[in-house]
């Protein structure tokens, strides 16, 4: 194809979920409520950890990072999605599309590495509890968190750069809810097999490698738990990992289904998976850690008790 026909587009049109106005209004209300719950839940988790000194531990340091990632990921996608539900012309500029792709990929990658780091933290807590404080010291926790953020950002920068070097010709209709990498690659008017291979390779490095580390950690954790003599001891040890294990299953499962085999999911499945990551997972994570974690529930009760006492004093 000649270069004269490879016209670079200046903006894109997002086709979204539905063209029916009533459906779009209903979805706007639903996703707005879910987004508000997501923001409130994660911000409260961060605030709770900040205020309660008992939660100033490596586990909750990483949970703070996870909440910040969830809030940022949802914010990179949902506000634009909500605006487009009520807009007649659902356009997004090339620059905004590139920024959205970068942040969504970066934050997704950060979360996968961060979950592996949290699994290592649980491994040390269960398998080597006497040396936990010595191993998981502040400097190591900071380095592990920085590694998560840097690795996800570098991977995203690479994919964003090579994706937007593809000539899109006159294709400007993205059949998706946001500027997602697979949807953008489908617009290119050149062979994109190298891009698809790059996605698979980076998925193995940034998705499967952390997943293998998570599985290895939990194999060791389960082996250690089974050696505990008392039933109460086994229950308590497993309970410390249950919340993290639930989040791991939610996050890694959908990502493997989407990116290890890029041609497998249908367009509708891709949209639903993106909604899952953008809205449902960030909303569920603080709930999972609040409902299944005794320390967090205890901190909530303590904070509410203090708040109610302060309210009573102000009322009198």
Coordinates of C-alpha atoms in Angstrom, one line a residue:
X1 CA 0.0 0.0 0.0
X2 CA 1.4 3.4 -1.0
X3 CA 2.2 6.0 1.6
X4 CA -0.2 8.4 0.0
X5 CA -3.1 6.3 1.2
X6 CA -1.8 6.0 4.7
X7 CA -3.4 9.1 6.1
X8 CA -2.9 9.6 9.8
X9 CA -6.0 10.3 11.7
X10 CA -6.2 13.2 14.2
X11 CA -8.9 11.8 16.4
X12 CA -11.0 8.6 16.9
X13 CA -14.6 7.7 17.4
X14 CA -15.4 5.3 20.2
X15 CA -18.4 3.1 19.4
X16 CA -18.9 2.2 23.1
X17 CA -21.4 -0.3 24.4
X18 CA -24.7 0.8 22.9
X19 CA -26.2 3.4 20.5
X20 CA -29.6 3.4 22.1
X21 CA -30.1 6.6 24.1
X22 CA -32.2 5.1 26.9
X23 CA -29.6 2.3 27.4
X24 CA -26.8 4.9 27.5
X25 CA -28.6 7.0 30.2
X26 CA -29.2 3.8 32.3
X27 CA -25.5 2.8 31.9
X28 CA -24.4 6.3 32.8
X29 CA -26.3 6.2 36.1
X30 CA -25.1 2.7 36.9
X31 CA -21.4 3.3 36.1
X32 CA -21.4 6.7 37.8
X33 CA -22.7 5.1 41.1
X34 CA -20.1 2.3 40.8
X35 CA -17.3 4.8 40.1
X36 CA -18.3 6.9 43.1
X37 CA -18.3 3.7 45.3
X38 CA -14.9 2.8 43.8
X39 CA -13.4 6.2 44.7
X40 CA -14.9 6.3 48.1
X41 CA -14.0 2.7 49.0
X42 CA -10.3 3.0 48.0
X43 CA -9.8 6.5 49.4
X44 CA -11.3 5.3 52.8
X45 CA -8.9 2.3 52.8
X46 CA -5.9 4.6 52.2
X47 CA -7.2 7.0 54.9
X48 CA -7.8 4.2 57.4
X49 CA -4.3 2.8 56.9
X50 CA -2.9 6.2 57.3
X51 CA -4.8 6.9 60.5
X52 CA -4.4 3.6 62.3
X53 CA -0.9 2.9 63.5
X54 CA -1.6 -0.9 63.8
X55 CA -1.9 -1.0 60.0
X56 CA 1.5 0.6 59.4
X57 CA 3.0 -2.8 58.2
X58 CA 4.4 -3.9 54.9
X59 CA 1.1 -5.7 53.9
X60 CA -0.9 -2.5 54.3
X61 CA 1.8 -0.4 52.6
X62 CA 1.4 -2.5 49.5
X63 CA -2.4 -2.4 49.9
X64 CA -2.2 1.4 49.9
X65 CA -0.3 1.2 46.6
X66 CA -2.9 -1.2 45.3
X67 CA -5.7 1.2 46.2
X68 CA -3.9 4.1 44.5
X69 CA -3.5 2.0 41.4
X70 CA -7.2 1.0 41.4
X71 CA -8.3 4.7 41.8
X72 CA -5.9 5.8 39.0
X73 CA -6.9 3.0 36.6
X74 CA -10.6 3.7 37.0
X75 CA -10.1 7.4 36.6
X76 CA -8.1 6.9 33.4
X77 CA -11.1 5.3 31.8
X78 CA -14.5 5.9 33.5
X79 CA -14.8 9.7 33.4
X80 CA -14.4 9.6 29.6
X81 CA -16.8 6.7 29.3
X82 CA -19.4 8.5 31.3
X83 CA -19.0 11.7 29.2
X84 CA -19.4 9.7 26.0
X85 CA -22.7 8.1 27.3
X86 CA -24.2 11.6 27.2
X87 CA -22.4 12.9 24.1
X88 CA -23.7 12.8 20.6
X89 CA -20.2 12.9 19.1
X90 CA -18.1 10.3 20.9
X91 CA -14.7 11.6 19.7
X92 CA -11.3 11.3 21.4
X93 CA -8.2 13.1 20.2
X94 CA -5.1 11.2 19.2
X95 CA -3.2 12.7 22.1
X96 CA -5.9 11.8 24.6
X97 CA -6.2 8.3 23.2
X98 CA -2.4 7.8 23.5
X99 CA -2.5 9.0 27.1
X100 CA -5.4 6.7 27.9
X101 CA -3.6 3.7 26.4
X102 CA -0.4 4.5 28.3
X103 CA -2.0 4.9 31.7
X104 CA -4.3 1.9 31.4
X105 CA -1.5 -0.4 30.3
X106 CA 0.9 1.1 32.9
X107 CA -1.5 0.8 35.8
X108 CA -2.6 -2.7 34.8
X109 CA 1.0 -3.9 34.7
X110 CA 1.8 -2.2 38.0
X111 CA -1.1 -4.1 39.6
X112 CA 0.1 -7.5 38.3
X113 CA 3.6 -7.0 39.7
X114 CA 2.3 -5.5 42.9
X115 CA 0.1 -8.6 43.5
X116 CA 3.2 -10.7 43.2
X117 CA 5.0 -8.5 45.7
X118 CA 2.1 -8.9 48.1
X119 CA 2.2 -12.7 47.6
X120 CA 5.9 -12.6 48.6
X121 CA 5.0 -10.6 51.7
X122 CA 2.4 -13.2 52.7
X123 CA 5.0 -16.0 52.1
X124 CA 7.5 -14.4 54.5
X125 CA 4.7 -13.7 57.0
X126 CA 3.6 -17.3 57.1
X127 CA 6.7 -19.3 56.3
X128 CA 9.3 -17.2 58.2
X129 CA 7.3 -15.2 60.8
X130 CA 10.2 -14.8 63.3
X131 CA 12.3 -13.0 60.7
X132 CA 9.4 -11.1 59.0
X133 CA 10.3 -7.7 60.4
X134 CA 14.0 -8.1 59.5
X135 CA 13.3 -9.3 55.9
X136 CA 10.4 -7.0 55.1
X137 CA 12.0 -3.8 56.3
X138 CA 11.1 -0.3 55.0
X139 CA 13.8 0.0 52.4
X140 CA 13.0 -3.4 50.8
X141 CA 9.2 -2.5 50.7
X142 CA 10.0 0.8 49.0
X143 CA 12.2 -0.9 46.4
X144 CA 9.6 -3.5 45.6
X145 CA 6.9 -0.9 45.3
X146 CA 9.1 1.3 43.0
X147 CA 9.9 -1.8 40.9
X148 CA 6.2 -2.4 40.4
X149 CA 5.6 1.2 39.2
X150 CA 8.7 1.4 37.0
X151 CA 8.2 -2.0 35.3
X152 CA 4.6 -1.3 34.5
X153 CA 5.4 2.2 33.2
X154 CA 8.3 1.0 30.9
X155 CA 6.2 -1.8 29.5
X156 CA 3.3 0.6 28.7
X157 CA 5.6 3.2 27.2
X158 CA 7.0 0.6 24.8
X159 CA 3.5 -0.6 23.7
X160 CA 2.1 2.9 23.4
X161 CA 5.0 4.0 21.2
X162 CA 4.9 1.1 18.8
X163 CA 1.1 1.1 18.6
X164 CA 0.9 4.8 17.6
X165 CA 3.6 4.3 15.0
X166 CA 1.1 2.1 13.0
X167 CA -0.6 3.9 10.1
X168 CA -4.3 3.9 10.8
X169 CA -5.2 5.1 7.3
X170 CA -8.7 6.5 7.4
X171 CA -9.9 4.0 10.1
X172 CA -11.0 6.1 13.1
X173 CA -13.9 4.1 14.6
X174 CA -12.7 2.2 17.6
X175 CA -15.2 -0.6 18.5
X176 CA -14.5 -0.4 22.2
X177 CA -15.3 1.7 25.3
X178 CA -11.8 3.2 25.5
X179 CA -8.5 3.3 23.6
X180 CA -7.6 -0.4 24.3
X181 CA -4.5 -1.8 22.6
X182 CA -6.1 -4.7 20.7
X183 CA -8.9 -2.4 19.4
X184 CA -6.3 0.1 18.2
X185 CA -4.2 -2.5 16.5
X186 CA -7.2 -3.7 14.5
X187 CA -7.4 -0.2 12.9
X188 CA -4.0 -0.5 11.3
X189 CA -3.8 -0.9 7.6
X190 CA -0.5 -2.8 7.7
X191 CA 0.4 -6.3 9.0
X192 CA 0.3 -6.2 12.8
X193 CA 1.6 -9.7 13.5
X194 CA 4.8 -8.3 15.1
X195 CA 2.7 -6.1 17.4
X196 CA 0.6 -9.2 18.5
X197 CA 3.8 -11.1 19.2
X198 CA 5.1 -8.2 21.3
X199 CA 1.9 -8.3 23.3
X200 CA 2.2 -12.0 23.9
X201 CA 5.9 -11.7 24.9
X202 CA 5.3 -8.8 27.3
X203 CA 2.3 -10.6 28.7
X204 CA 4.5 -13.6 29.5
X205 CA 7.1 -11.3 31.1
X206 CA 4.8 -9.0 33.0
X207 CA 1.8 -11.2 33.6
X208 CA 2.8 -14.9 33.6
X209 CA 6.1 -14.3 35.5
X210 CA 4.4 -12.6 38.4
X211 CA 1.6 -15.2 38.3
X212 CA 4.2 -18.0 38.6
X213 CA 5.8 -16.2 41.5
X214 CA 2.4 -15.9 43.1
X215 CA 1.7 -19.6 42.6
X216 CA 5.1 -20.5 43.9
X217 CA 4.6 -18.4 47.0
X218 CA 1.2 -20.0 47.7
X219 CA 2.5 -23.5 47.2
X220 CA 5.0 -22.8 49.9
X221 CA 2.4 -21.1 52.1
X222 CA -0.1 -24.0 51.8
X223 CA 2.7 -26.5 52.5
X224 CA 3.6 -24.6 55.7
X225 CA 0.0 -24.2 56.8
X226 CA -0.7 -27.9 56.5
X227 CA 2.2 -28.6 58.8
X228 CA 0.6 -26.5 61.6
X229 CA -0.7 -28.7 64.3
X230 CA -3.7 -26.8 65.6
X231 CA -6.8 -26.2 63.5
X232 CA -7.1 -22.7 64.8
X233 CA -3.5 -22.0 63.8
X234 CA -4.2 -23.3 60.3
X235 CA -7.3 -21.2 60.0
X236 CA -5.6 -18.1 61.2
X237 CA -2.7 -18.5 58.8
X238 CA -4.9 -19.1 55.8
X239 CA -7.1 -16.2 56.8
X240 CA -4.2 -13.8 56.4
X241 CA -3.9 -14.8 52.7
X242 CA -7.5 -15.2 51.8
X243 CA -8.2 -11.6 50.7
X244 CA -5.1 -11.4 48.6
X245 CA -5.8 -14.8 47.0
X246 CA -9.3 -13.6 46.0
X247 CA -8.0 -10.4 44.4
X248 CA -5.3 -12.4 42.5
X249 CA -7.9 -14.8 41.1
X250 CA -10.0 -11.9 39.9
X251 CA -7.2 -9.9 38.3
X252 CA -5.0 -12.5 36.7
X253 CA -7.8 -14.7 35.3
X254 CA -9.3 -12.1 33.0
X255 CA -5.9 -10.7 31.9
X256 CA -4.7 -14.2 30.8
X257 CA -7.9 -14.8 28.9
X258 CA -7.5 -11.5 27.0
X259 CA -3.8 -11.0 26.3
X260 CA -2.1 -14.4 26.1
X261 CA -4.3 -15.2 23.1
X262 CA -5.1 -11.8 21.6
X263 CA -7.3 -13.2 18.8
X264 CA -9.5 -15.3 21.1
X265 CA -11.9 -13.0 22.8
X266 CA -14.7 -11.4 20.8
X267 CA -15.1 -7.6 20.7
X268 CA -18.0 -7.8 23.2
X269 CA -15.9 -10.0 25.5
X270 CA -13.1 -7.5 25.3
X271 CA -15.5 -4.7 26.2
X272 CA -16.9 -6.6 29.2
X273 CA -13.4 -7.5 30.4
X274 CA -12.4 -3.9 30.2
X275 CA -15.4 -2.9 32.2
X276 CA -14.5 -5.6 34.7
X277 CA -11.0 -4.0 35.2
X278 CA -12.1 -0.4 35.0
X279 CA -15.1 -0.5 37.3
X280 CA -15.8 -3.8 39.0
X281 CA -12.3 -4.9 40.2
X282 CA -11.4 -1.5 41.7
X283 CA -14.8 -1.4 43.4
X284 CA -14.5 -4.9 44.8
X285 CA -10.9 -4.8 46.1
X286 CA -11.5 -2.5 49.1
X287 CA -14.6 -4.5 49.9
X288 CA -12.7 -7.8 49.8
X289 CA -10.0 -6.5 52.1
X290 CA -12.5 -4.9 54.5
X291 CA -14.9 -7.9 54.8
X292 CA -12.3 -10.7 54.9
X293 CA -9.7 -9.0 57.1
X294 CA -10.1 -8.9 60.8
X295 CA -7.4 -6.1 61.3
X296 CA -9.2 -3.9 58.7
X297 CA -12.6 -4.6 60.3
X298 CA -11.2 -3.8 63.7
X299 CA -9.7 -0.5 62.4
X300 CA -13.0 0.4 60.9
X301 CA -14.8 -0.2 64.2
X302 CA -12.2 1.8 66.1
X303 CA -12.4 4.7 63.6
X304 CA -16.2 4.7 63.7
X305 CA -16.2 4.6 67.5
X306 CA -13.9 7.6 67.6
X307 CA -16.1 9.4 65.0
X308 CA -19.3 8.7 66.9
X309 CA -17.7 9.9 70.2
X310 CA -16.5 13.1 68.5
X311 CA -20.0 13.6 67.0
X312 CA -21.6 13.2 70.4
X313 CA -19.3 15.8 72.0
X314 CA -20.0 18.3 69.2
X315 CA -23.7 17.7 69.6
X316 CA -23.6 18.4 73.4

